[in-house]
GROMACS .gro file of C-alpha atoms in nm:
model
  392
    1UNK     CA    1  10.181   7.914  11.125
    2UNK     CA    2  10.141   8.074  11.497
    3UNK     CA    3  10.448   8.255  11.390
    4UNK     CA    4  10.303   8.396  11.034
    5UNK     CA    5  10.009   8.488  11.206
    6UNK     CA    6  10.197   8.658  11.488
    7UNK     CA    7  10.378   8.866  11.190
    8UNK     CA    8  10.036   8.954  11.056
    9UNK     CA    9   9.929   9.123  11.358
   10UNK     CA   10  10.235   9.275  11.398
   11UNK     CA   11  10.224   9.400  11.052
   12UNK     CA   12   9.825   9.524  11.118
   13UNK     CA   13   9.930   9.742  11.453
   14UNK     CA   14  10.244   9.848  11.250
   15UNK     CA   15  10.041  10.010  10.996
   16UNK     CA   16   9.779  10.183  11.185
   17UNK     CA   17  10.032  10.423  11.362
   18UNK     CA   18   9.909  10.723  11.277
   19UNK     CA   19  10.050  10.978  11.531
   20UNK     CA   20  10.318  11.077  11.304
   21UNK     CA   21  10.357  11.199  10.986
   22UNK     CA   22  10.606  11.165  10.749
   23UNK     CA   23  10.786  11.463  10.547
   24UNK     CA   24  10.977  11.419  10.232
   25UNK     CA   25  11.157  11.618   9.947
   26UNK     CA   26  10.987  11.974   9.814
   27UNK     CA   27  10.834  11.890   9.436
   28UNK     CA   28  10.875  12.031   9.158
   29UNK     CA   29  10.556  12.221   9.171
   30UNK     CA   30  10.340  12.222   9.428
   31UNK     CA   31   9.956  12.180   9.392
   32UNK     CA   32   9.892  12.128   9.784
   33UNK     CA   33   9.605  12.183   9.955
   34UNK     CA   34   9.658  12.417  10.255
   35UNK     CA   35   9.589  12.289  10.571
   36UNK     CA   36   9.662  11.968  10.772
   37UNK     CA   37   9.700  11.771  10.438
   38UNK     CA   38   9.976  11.977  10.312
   39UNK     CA   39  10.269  11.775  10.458
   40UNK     CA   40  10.086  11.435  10.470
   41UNK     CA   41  10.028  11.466  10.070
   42UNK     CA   42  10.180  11.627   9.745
   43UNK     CA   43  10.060  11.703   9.457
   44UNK     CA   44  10.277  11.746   9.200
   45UNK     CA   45  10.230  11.885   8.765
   46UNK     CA   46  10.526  11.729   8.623
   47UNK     CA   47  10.498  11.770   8.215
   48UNK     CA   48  10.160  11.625   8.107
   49UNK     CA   49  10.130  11.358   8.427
   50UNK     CA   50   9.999  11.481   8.749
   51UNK     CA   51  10.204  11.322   9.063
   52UNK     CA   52  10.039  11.221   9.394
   53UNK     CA   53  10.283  11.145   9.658
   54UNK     CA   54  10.135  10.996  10.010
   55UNK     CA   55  10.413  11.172  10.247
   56UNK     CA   56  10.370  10.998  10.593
   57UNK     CA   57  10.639  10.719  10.571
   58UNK     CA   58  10.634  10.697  10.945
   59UNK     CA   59  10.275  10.603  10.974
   60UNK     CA   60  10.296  10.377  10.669
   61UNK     CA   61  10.155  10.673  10.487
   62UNK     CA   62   9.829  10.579  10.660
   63UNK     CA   63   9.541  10.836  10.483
   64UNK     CA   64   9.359  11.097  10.734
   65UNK     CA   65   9.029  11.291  10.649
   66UNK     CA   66   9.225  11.598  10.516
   67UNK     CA   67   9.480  11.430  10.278
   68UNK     CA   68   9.135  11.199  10.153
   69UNK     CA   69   8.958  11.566  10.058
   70UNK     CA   70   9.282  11.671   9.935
   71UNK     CA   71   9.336  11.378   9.717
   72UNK     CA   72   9.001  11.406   9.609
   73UNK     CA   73   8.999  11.823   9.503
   74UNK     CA   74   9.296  11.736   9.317
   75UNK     CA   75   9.172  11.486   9.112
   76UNK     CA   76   8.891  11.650   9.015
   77UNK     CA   77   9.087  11.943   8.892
   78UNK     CA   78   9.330  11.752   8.698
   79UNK     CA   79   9.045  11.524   8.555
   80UNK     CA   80   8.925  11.921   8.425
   81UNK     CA   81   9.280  12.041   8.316
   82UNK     CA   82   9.405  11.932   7.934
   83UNK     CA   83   9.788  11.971   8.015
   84UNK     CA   84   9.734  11.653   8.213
   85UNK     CA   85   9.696  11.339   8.047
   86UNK     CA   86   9.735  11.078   8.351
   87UNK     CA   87   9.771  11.057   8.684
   88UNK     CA   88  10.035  10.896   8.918
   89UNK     CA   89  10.032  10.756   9.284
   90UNK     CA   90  10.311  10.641   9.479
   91UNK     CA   91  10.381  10.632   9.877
   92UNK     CA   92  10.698  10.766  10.021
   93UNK     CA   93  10.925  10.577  10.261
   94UNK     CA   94  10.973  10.254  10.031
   95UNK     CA   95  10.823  10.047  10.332
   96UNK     CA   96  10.452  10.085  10.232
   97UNK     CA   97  10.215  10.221   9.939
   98UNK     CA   98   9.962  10.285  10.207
   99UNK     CA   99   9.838  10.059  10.473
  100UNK     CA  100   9.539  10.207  10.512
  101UNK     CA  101   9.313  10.477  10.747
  102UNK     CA  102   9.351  10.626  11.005
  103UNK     CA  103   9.181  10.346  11.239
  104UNK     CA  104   9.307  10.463  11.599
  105UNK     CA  105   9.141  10.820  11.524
  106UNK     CA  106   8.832  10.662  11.385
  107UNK     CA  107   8.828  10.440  11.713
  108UNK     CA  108   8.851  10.757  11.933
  109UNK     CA  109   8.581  10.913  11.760
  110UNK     CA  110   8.325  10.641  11.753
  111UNK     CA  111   8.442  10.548  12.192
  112UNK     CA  112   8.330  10.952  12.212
  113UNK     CA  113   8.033  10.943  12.070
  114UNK     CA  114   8.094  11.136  11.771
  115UNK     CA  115   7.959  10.957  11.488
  116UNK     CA  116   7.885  11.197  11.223
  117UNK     CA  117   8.229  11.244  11.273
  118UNK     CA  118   8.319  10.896  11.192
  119UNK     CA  119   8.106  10.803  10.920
  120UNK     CA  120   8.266  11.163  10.729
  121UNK     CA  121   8.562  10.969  10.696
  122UNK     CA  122   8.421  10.683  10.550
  123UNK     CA  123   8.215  10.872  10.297
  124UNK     CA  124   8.465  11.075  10.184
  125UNK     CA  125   8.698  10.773  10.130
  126UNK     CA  126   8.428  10.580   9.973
  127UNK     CA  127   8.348  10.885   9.779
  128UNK     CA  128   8.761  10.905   9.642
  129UNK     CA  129   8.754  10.559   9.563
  130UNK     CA  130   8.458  10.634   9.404
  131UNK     CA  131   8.628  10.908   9.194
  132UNK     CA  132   8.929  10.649   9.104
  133UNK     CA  133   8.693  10.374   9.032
  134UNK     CA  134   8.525  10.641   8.739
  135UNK     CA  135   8.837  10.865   8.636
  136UNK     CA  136   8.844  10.995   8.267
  137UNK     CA  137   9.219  10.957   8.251
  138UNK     CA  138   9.515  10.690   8.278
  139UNK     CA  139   9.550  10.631   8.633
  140UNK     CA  140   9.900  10.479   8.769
  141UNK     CA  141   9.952  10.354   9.096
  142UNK     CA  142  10.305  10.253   9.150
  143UNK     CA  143  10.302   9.993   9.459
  144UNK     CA  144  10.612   9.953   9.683
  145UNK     CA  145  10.580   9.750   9.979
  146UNK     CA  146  10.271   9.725  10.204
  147UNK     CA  147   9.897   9.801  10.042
  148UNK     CA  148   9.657   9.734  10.274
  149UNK     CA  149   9.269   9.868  10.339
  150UNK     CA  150   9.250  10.250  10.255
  151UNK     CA  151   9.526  10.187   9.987
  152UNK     CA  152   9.377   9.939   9.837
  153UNK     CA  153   9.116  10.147   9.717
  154UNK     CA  154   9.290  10.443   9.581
  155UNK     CA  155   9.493  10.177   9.363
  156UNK     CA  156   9.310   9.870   9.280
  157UNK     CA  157   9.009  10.045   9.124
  158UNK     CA  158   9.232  10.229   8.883
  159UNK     CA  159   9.385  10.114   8.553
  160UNK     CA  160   9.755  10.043   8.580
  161UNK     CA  161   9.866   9.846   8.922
  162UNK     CA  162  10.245   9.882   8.922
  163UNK     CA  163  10.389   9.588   9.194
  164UNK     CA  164  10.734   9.651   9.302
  165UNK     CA  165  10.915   9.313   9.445
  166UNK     CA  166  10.843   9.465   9.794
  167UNK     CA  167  10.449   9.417   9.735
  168UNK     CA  168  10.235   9.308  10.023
  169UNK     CA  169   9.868   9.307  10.015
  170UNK     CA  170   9.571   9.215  10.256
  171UNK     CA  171   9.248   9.301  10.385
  172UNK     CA  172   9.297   9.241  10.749
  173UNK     CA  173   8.976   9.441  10.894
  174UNK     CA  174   8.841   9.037  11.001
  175UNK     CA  175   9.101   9.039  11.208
  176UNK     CA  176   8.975   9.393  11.418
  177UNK     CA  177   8.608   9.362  11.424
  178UNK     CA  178   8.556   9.546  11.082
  179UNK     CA  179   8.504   9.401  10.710
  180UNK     CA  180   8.698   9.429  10.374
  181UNK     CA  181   8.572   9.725  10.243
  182UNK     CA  182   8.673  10.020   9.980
  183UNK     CA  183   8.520   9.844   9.722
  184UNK     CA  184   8.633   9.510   9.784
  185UNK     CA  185   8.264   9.411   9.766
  186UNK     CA  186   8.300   9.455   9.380
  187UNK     CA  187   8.613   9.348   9.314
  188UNK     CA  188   8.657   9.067   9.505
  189UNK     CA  189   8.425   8.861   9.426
  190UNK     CA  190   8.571   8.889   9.053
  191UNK     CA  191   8.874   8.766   9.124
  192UNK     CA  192   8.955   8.403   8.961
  193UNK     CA  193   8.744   8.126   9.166
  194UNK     CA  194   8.690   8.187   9.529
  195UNK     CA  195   9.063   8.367   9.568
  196UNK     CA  196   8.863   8.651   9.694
  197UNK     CA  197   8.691   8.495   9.933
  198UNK     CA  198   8.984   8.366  10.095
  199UNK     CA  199   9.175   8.673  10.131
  200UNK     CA  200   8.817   8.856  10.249
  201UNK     CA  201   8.807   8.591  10.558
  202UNK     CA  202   9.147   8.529  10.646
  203UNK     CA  203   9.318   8.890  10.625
  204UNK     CA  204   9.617   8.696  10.488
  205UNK     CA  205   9.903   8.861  10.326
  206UNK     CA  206   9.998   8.842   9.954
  207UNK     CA  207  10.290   8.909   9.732
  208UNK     CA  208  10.332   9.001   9.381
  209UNK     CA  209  10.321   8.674   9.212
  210UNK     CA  210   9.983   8.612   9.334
  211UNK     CA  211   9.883   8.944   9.315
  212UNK     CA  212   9.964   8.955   8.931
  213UNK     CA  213   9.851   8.567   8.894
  214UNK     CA  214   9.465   8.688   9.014
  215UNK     CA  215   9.446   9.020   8.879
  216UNK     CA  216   9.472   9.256   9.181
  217UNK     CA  217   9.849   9.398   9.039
  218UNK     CA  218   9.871   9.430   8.670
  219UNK     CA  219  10.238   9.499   8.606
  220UNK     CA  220  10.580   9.437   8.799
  221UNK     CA  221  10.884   9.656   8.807
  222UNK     CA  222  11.163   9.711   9.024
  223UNK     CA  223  11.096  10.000   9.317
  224UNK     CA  224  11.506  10.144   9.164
  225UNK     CA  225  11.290  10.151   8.819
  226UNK     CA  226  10.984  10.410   8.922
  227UNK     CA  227  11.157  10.710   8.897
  228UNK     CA  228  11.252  10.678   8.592
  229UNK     CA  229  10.893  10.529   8.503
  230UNK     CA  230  10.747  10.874   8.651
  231UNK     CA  231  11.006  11.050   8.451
  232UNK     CA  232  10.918  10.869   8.119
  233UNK     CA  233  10.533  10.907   8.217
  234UNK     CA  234  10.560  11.270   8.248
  235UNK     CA  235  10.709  11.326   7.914
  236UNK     CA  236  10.452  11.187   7.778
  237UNK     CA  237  10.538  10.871   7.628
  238UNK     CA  238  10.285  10.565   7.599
  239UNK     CA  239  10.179  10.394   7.897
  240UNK     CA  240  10.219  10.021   7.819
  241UNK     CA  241  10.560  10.093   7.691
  242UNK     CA  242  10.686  10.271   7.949
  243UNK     CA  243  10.588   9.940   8.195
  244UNK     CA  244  10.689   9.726   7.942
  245UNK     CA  245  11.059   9.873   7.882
  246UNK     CA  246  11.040   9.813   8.290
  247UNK     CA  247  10.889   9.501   8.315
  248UNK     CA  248  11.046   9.291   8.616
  249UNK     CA  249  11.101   8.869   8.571
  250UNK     CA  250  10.786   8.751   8.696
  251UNK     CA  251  10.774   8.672   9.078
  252UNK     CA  252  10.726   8.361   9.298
  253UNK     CA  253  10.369   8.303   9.339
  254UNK     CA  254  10.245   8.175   9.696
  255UNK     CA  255   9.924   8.036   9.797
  256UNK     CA  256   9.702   8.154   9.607
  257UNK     CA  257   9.845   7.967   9.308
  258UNK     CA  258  10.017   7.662   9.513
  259UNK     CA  259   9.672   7.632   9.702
  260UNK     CA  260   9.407   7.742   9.470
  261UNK     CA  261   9.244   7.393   9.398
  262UNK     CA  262   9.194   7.379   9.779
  263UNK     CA  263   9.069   7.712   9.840
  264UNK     CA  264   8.797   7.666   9.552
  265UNK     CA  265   8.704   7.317   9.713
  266UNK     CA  266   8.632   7.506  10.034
  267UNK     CA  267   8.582   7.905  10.009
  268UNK     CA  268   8.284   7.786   9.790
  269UNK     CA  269   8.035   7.758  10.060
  270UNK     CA  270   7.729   7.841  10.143
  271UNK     CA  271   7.795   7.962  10.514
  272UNK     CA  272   8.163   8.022  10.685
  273UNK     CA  273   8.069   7.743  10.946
  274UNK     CA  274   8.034   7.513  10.609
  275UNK     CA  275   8.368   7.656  10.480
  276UNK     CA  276   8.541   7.589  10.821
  277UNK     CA  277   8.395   7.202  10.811
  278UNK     CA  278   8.538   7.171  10.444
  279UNK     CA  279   8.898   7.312  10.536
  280UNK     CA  280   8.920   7.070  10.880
  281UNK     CA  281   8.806   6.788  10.599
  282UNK     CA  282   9.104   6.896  10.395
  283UNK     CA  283   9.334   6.929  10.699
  284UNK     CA  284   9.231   6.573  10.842
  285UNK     CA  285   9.297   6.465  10.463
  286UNK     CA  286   9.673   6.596  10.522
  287UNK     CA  287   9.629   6.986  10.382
  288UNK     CA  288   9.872   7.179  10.663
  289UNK     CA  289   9.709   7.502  10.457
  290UNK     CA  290   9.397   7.383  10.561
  291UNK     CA  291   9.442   7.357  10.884
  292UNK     CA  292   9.685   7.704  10.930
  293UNK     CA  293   9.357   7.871  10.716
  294UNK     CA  294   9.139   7.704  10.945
  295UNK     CA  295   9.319   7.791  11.240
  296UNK     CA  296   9.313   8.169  11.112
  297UNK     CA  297   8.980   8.182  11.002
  298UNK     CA  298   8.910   8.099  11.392
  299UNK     CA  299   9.045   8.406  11.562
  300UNK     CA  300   8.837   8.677  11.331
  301UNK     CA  301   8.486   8.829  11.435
  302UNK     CA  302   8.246   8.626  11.380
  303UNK     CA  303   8.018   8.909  11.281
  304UNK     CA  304   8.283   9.031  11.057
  305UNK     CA  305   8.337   8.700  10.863
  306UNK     CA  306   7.945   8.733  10.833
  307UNK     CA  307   7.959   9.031  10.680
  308UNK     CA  308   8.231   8.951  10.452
  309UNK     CA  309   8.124   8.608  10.346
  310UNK     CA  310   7.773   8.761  10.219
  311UNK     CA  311   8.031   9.008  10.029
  312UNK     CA  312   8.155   8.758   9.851
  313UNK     CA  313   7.820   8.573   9.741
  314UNK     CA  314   7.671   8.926   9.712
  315UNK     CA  315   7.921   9.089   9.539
  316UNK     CA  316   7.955   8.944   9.208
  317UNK     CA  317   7.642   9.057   9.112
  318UNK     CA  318   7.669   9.433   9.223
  319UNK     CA  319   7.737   9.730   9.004
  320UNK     CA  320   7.987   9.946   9.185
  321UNK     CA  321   7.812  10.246   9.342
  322UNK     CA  322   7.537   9.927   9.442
  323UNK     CA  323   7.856   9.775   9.652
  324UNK     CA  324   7.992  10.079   9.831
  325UNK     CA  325   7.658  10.177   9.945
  326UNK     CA  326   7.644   9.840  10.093
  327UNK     CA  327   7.965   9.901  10.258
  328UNK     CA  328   7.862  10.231  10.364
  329UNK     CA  329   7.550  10.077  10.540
  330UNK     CA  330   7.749   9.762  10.693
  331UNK     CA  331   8.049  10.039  10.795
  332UNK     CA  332   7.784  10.240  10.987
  333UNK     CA  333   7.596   9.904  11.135
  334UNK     CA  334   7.957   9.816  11.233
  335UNK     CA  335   8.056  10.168  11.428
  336UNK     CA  336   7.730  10.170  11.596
  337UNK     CA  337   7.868   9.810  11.724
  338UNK     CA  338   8.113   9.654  11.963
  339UNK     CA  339   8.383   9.455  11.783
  340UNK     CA  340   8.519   9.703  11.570
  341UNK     CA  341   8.650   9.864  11.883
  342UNK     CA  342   8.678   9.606  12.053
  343UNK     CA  343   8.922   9.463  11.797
  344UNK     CA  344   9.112   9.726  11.769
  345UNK     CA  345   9.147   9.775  12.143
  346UNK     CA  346   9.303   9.420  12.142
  347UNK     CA  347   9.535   9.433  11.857
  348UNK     CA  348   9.630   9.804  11.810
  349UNK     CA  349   9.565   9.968  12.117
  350UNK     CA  350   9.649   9.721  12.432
  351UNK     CA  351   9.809   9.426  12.197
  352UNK     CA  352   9.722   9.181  12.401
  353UNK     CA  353   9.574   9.010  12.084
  354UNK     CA  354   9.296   8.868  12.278
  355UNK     CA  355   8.944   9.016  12.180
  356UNK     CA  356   8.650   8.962  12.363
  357UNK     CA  357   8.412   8.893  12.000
  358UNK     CA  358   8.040   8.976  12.043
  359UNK     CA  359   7.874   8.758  11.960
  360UNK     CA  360   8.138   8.444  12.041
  361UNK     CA  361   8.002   8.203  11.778
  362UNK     CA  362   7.879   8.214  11.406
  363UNK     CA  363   7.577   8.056  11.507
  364UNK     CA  364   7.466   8.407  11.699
  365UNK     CA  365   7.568   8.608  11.464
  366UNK     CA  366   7.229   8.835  11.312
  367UNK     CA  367   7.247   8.699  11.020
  368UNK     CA  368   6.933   8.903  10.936
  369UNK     CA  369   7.076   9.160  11.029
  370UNK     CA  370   7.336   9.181  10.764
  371UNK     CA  371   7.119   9.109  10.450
  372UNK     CA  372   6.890   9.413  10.525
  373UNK     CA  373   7.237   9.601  10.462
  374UNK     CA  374   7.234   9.478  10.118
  375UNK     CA  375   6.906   9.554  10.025
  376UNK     CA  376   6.823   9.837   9.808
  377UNK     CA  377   6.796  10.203  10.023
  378UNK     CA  378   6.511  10.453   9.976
  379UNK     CA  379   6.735  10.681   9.763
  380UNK     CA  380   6.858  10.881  10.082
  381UNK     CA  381   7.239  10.927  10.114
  382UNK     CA  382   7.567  10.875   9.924
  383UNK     CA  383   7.568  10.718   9.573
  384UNK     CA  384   7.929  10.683   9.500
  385UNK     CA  385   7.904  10.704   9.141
  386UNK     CA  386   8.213  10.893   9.125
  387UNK     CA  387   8.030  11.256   9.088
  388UNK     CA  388   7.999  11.346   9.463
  389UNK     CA  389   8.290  11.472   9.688
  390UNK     CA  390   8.491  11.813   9.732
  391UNK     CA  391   8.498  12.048   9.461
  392UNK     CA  392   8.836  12.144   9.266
   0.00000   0.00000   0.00000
């Protein structure tokens, strides 16, 4: 398990690289934004289906304020304009969908000072989640390799999850001081038993056979096969045939199948020390996924697996735009804070994987703290109910 774990990390700093940005082929036609966004992101009108390609391969395509607002005016205008019918996503590069935001920017930010500058990102990616979460037409996302944090939320909360054989999921912001967010709050918690609780705390890494076995991915296809499905898609032909012409033999399914009786037993709990004591009961029972869970479960924030365990108990019970302004509260609680950079210091910035958590222990944690986030606002501030953001 050190060894899995050690590839986890690896794949965390791997896909917050940011500093370059990834060009790729000139489309057909051109919707683009002007500005920074314009190589980063491409909009494309191709028949009746309007094509987003993320375009920083290099960086994972990673998302940065300008492609977010770019992503955002787009939609808007296609959700306005009857030549298009749906909507398509896909990342470029083949090695990632999109692993997320653009954390070592957000980190220099918040170290400066500048937090109005910060929490713009996060509202206007909450706010484009919000938009996906609420569109009025088919929306596609076609998933090749990594989807992690930011790109979670510009796929899962649409209608048609497309998982490629390459798929790799996870919600690794435990492991750097921060919380799964984008919307996670809502959907998480909805996932079959406590699946979503374990992949909240533990950050781990799924593939497509769990990912279709819970939900989170709702058809598979071949990566060779998308063209061809954006081709078909365009011309206008029906959705669920299209994937269904496509459909890929059913994946392997990993631990959240194999294990799912064990992470019920345990993610169940009331607190995350009580979920700890159940897994090192199943581990001195013989569970080696226990114990590796355990043993993971041990190196996140404890502030973070706070956070993320109320999410989880919370969650469930929240209408949408009620989760992401709980986010939005906990994300600006967090960058006030010290382990978000703190985390990402240790394992994106100086790797020496070793952060310095503050508080140490669960038991200091403010617990208090973290259920005012949830608690109803006076009205002031972002709804994300998928009518706020740039206009077309």
């Amino acid at each position: 398990m050190s060894g899995g774990k050690a590839h986890l990390q690896e794949n965390l700093r791997e896909s917050l690289q940011n500093h370059v940005r990834g060009h790729g082929p000139e489309a057909a036609r051109h919707d683009a934004q002007p500005g920074e966004a314009e190589a980063d992101i491409v909009f494309e009108t191709r028949g009746v289906a309007g094509l987003i390609t993320l375009q920083r391969p290099k960086a994972l395509n990673a998302l940065t304020l300008p492609m977010v607002e770019a992503m955002h005016r787009q939609l808007r205008a296609w959700a306005e304009d009857p030549a298009v019918t749906r909507v398509v996503v896909r990342g470029a590069g083949g090695r990632a969908f999109c692993a997320g935001g653009d954390i070592r920017r957000i980190h220099a930010l918040g170290r400066a000072g500048r937090l109005p500058e910060v929490m713009a990102f996060w509202r206007a990616e909450y706010c484009l989640d919000a938009c996906v979460k609420t569109y009025p037409k088919p929306y596609i996302a076609l998933i090749e390799g990594i989807v992690m944090g930011g790109g979670v939320g510009i796929s899962l909360h649409g209608d048609v999850r497309v998982a490629a054989e390459s798929y790799s999921l996870a919600m690794p912001e435990t492991g750097i001081g921060f919380f799964p967010d984008v919307g996670t709050t809502y959907a998480l918690p909805r996932l079959p038993g406590r699946t979503g609780a374990y992949l909240a705390l533990t950050g781990s890494r799924i593939g497509a056979g769990d990912a279709l076995a819970v939900g989170l991915a709702t058809h598979a296809a071949r990566a060779a096969d998308f063209d061809a499905v954006v081709a078909r898609l365009a011309e206008g032909a029906d959705i669920a045939d299209t994937l269904a012409d496509v459909a890929a033999a059913p994946p392997d399914s990993g631990p959240l199948v194999a294990e799912r009786a064990c992470i019920d037993a345990c993610f169940g709990a009331d607190t995350v020390a009580e979920v700890l004591d159940r897994l090192d009961r199943a581990a001195a029972e013989g569970s080696d996924f226990a114990a590796e869970t355990a043993a993971t479960i041990r190196l996140r924030s404890p502030t973070s697996l706070t956070i993320a365990h109320a999410q989880m108990r919370r969650g469930a019970a929240m209408r949408f735009p009620e989760a992401m302004r709980a986010e939005y509260r906990l994300c600006e609680r967090l960058m006030r804070g010290r382990d978000f950079y703190e985390g990402v210091r240790a394992v994106i910035l100086d790797k020496d994987n070793r952060p310095a958590w503050s508080p140490a222990t669960l038991a200091e944690v403010d617990a208090a703290a973290i259920t005012a986030a949830f608690e109803a606002g006076d009205g002031e501030g972002p709804r994300f109910d998928g009518t706020e953001g740039p206009q077309p």
